[in-house]
Amino acid sequence: MQNYNAINLAEKLGRIRDYWHPRIIGELNGQHVKLARVKGEFVWHFHENEDELFLVLEGTLRLEFRDGAVTLGPGEMWIVPRGVEHRPIAEEEVQVLLFEPASTLNTGNVKNEKTVEDPQRI
């Protein structure tokens, strides 16, 4: 039997306490829909085969690129094309929804302490 309960983003975000550790909240067509809390600087990285969508729910997120940057506020989004090196930065806590292929590693071509190899479903 199909589950017809809505996915409540606020409830899901309330279960996330750490930063830079995305959680899967849905899946469609081989894509993961993830939520994360972010704060501080992330690592410079790129995704060789995947585009990555950032949708800011709360806060201000700056996506830096080697040749520029974009700043996103609540209700704004940006799609980082595959192969483009980028670094997300959040001066204060930001709540973000990510949409990307299931194979996407959060740190892309870099493996370090912020790498989440097997994101948890919530």
CSV table of C-alpha atoms in Angstrom, one decimal:
chain,number,residue,atom,x,y,z
A,1,MET,CA,0.0,0.0,0.0
A,2,GLN,CA,1.3,3.5,-0.9
A,3,ASN,CA,2.3,5.9,1.8
A,4,TYR,CA,0.4,9.2,1.2
A,5,ASN,CA,2.1,11.2,4.0
A,6,ALA,CA,3.6,14.5,3.0
A,7,ILE,CA,7.3,15.0,3.6
A,8,ASN,CA,7.6,17.8,6.2
A,9,LEU,CA,10.9,19.6,5.6
A,10,ALA,CA,10.8,21.3,9.0
A,11,GLU,CA,10.4,18.0,10.8
A,12,LYS,CA,13.2,16.4,8.8
A,13,LEU,CA,15.5,19.4,9.4
A,14,GLY,CA,14.7,19.1,13.1
A,15,ARG,CA,16.3,15.7,13.1
A,16,ILE,CA,19.6,17.0,11.6
A,17,ARG,CA,22.0,18.3,14.2
A,18,ASP,CA,25.4,18.3,12.4
A,19,TYR,CA,26.8,20.3,9.6
A,20,TRP,CA,27.8,19.2,6.1
A,21,HIS,CA,26.2,15.8,6.5
A,22,PRO,CA,23.3,15.5,4.0
A,23,ARG,CA,20.4,13.2,4.7
A,24,ILE,CA,18.2,11.6,2.0
A,25,ILE,CA,14.5,12.5,2.2
A,26,GLY,CA,13.4,11.2,-1.2
A,27,GLU,CA,14.3,9.5,-4.4
A,28,LEU,CA,13.1,9.8,-8.0
A,29,ASN,CA,14.5,8.7,-11.3
A,30,GLY,CA,17.9,7.7,-9.9
A,31,GLN,CA,18.1,11.1,-8.1
A,32,HIS,CA,18.4,11.8,-4.4
A,33,VAL,CA,16.6,14.7,-2.7
A,34,LYS,CA,18.7,15.6,0.4
A,35,LEU,CA,18.5,18.0,3.3
A,36,ALA,CA,21.5,19.5,5.1
A,37,ARG,CA,22.5,22.1,7.6
A,38,VAL,CA,25.7,23.8,6.6
A,39,LYS,CA,27.9,26.3,8.3
A,40,GLY,CA,31.5,27.5,7.6
A,41,GLU,CA,33.5,26.7,4.6
A,42,PHE,CA,33.3,23.4,2.6
A,43,VAL,CA,36.1,22.0,0.5
A,44,TRP,CA,36.9,23.0,-3.0
A,45,HIS,CA,35.6,20.1,-5.2
A,46,PHE,CA,33.9,19.2,-8.4
A,47,HIS,CA,31.6,16.4,-9.6
A,48,GLU,CA,32.9,14.8,-12.8
A,49,ASN,CA,29.7,13.3,-14.0
A,50,GLU,CA,26.9,15.0,-12.0
A,51,ASP,CA,25.1,18.3,-11.9
A,52,GLU,CA,24.2,19.5,-8.4
A,53,LEU,CA,21.2,21.6,-7.4
A,54,PHE,CA,21.3,23.8,-4.3
A,55,LEU,CA,18.0,25.3,-3.0
A,56,VAL,CA,18.3,27.5,0.1
A,57,LEU,CA,15.5,27.1,2.5
A,58,GLU,CA,16.8,29.3,5.3
A,59,GLY,CA,20.0,31.5,5.6
A,60,THR,CA,22.5,32.7,3.0
A,61,LEU,CA,24.8,30.4,1.0
A,62,ARG,CA,27.7,31.6,-1.1
A,63,LEU,CA,28.8,29.3,-3.8
A,64,GLU,CA,32.4,30.2,-4.9
A,65,PHE,CA,33.8,29.3,-8.2
A,66,ARG,CA,37.4,29.9,-9.4
A,67,ASP,CA,36.1,32.7,-11.6
A,68,GLY,CA,33.3,34.2,-9.6
A,69,ALA,CA,30.6,33.5,-7.0
A,70,VAL,CA,26.8,33.5,-6.5
A,71,THR,CA,25.0,34.2,-3.2
A,72,LEU,CA,21.7,32.5,-2.6
A,73,GLY,CA,19.0,33.5,-0.1
A,74,PRO,CA,15.8,31.7,1.0
A,75,GLY,CA,13.9,30.5,-2.0
A,76,GLU,CA,16.8,30.8,-4.4
A,77,MET,CA,18.6,28.0,-6.1
A,78,TRP,CA,21.6,27.4,-8.3
A,79,ILE,CA,22.7,24.4,-10.4
A,80,VAL,CA,26.4,23.7,-10.4
A,81,PRO,CA,27.2,22.0,-13.7
A,82,ARG,CA,29.2,18.8,-13.7
A,83,GLY,CA,33.0,19.4,-13.8
A,84,VAL,CA,32.8,22.9,-12.3
A,85,GLU,CA,35.0,23.4,-9.2
A,86,HIS,CA,33.1,25.0,-6.4
A,87,ARG,CA,33.1,25.7,-2.7
A,88,PRO,CA,30.0,26.4,-0.6
A,89,ILE,CA,30.4,28.9,2.3
A,90,ALA,CA,27.9,29.7,5.0
A,91,GLU,CA,28.8,32.5,7.4
A,92,GLU,CA,25.8,31.5,9.6
A,93,GLU,CA,23.8,28.3,9.6
A,94,VAL,CA,22.0,27.6,6.3
A,95,GLN,CA,19.3,25.0,5.6
A,96,VAL,CA,19.6,23.6,2.1
A,97,LEU,CA,17.8,21.1,-0.1
A,98,LEU,CA,20.1,19.3,-2.6
A,99,PHE,CA,19.0,17.4,-5.7
A,100,GLU,CA,21.6,15.2,-7.4
A,101,PRO,CA,22.1,11.8,-8.9
A,102,ALA,CA,22.2,9.0,-6.3
A,103,SER,CA,25.9,8.3,-7.2
A,104,THR,CA,27.0,11.8,-6.2
A,105,LEU,CA,29.6,11.9,-3.4
A,106,ASN,CA,29.1,15.1,-1.3
A,107,THR,CA,32.8,16.0,-1.6
A,108,GLY,CA,33.0,15.1,-5.3
A,109,ASN,CA,36.6,14.4,-6.4
A,110,VAL,CA,38.0,14.9,-2.8
A,111,LYS,CA,37.8,12.5,0.1
A,112,ASN,CA,38.3,13.9,3.6
A,113,GLU,CA,36.7,14.1,7.0
A,114,LYS,CA,33.6,15.8,5.4
A,115,THR,CA,33.0,12.9,3.0
A,116,VAL,CA,29.7,11.1,3.5
A,117,GLU,CA,30.0,7.8,1.6
A,118,ASP,CA,26.6,6.4,2.5
A,119,PRO,CA,24.1,9.1,3.4
A,120,GLN,CA,21.4,8.2,5.9
A,121,ARG,CA,17.7,8.3,5.0
A,122,ILE,CA,15.4,10.2,7.4
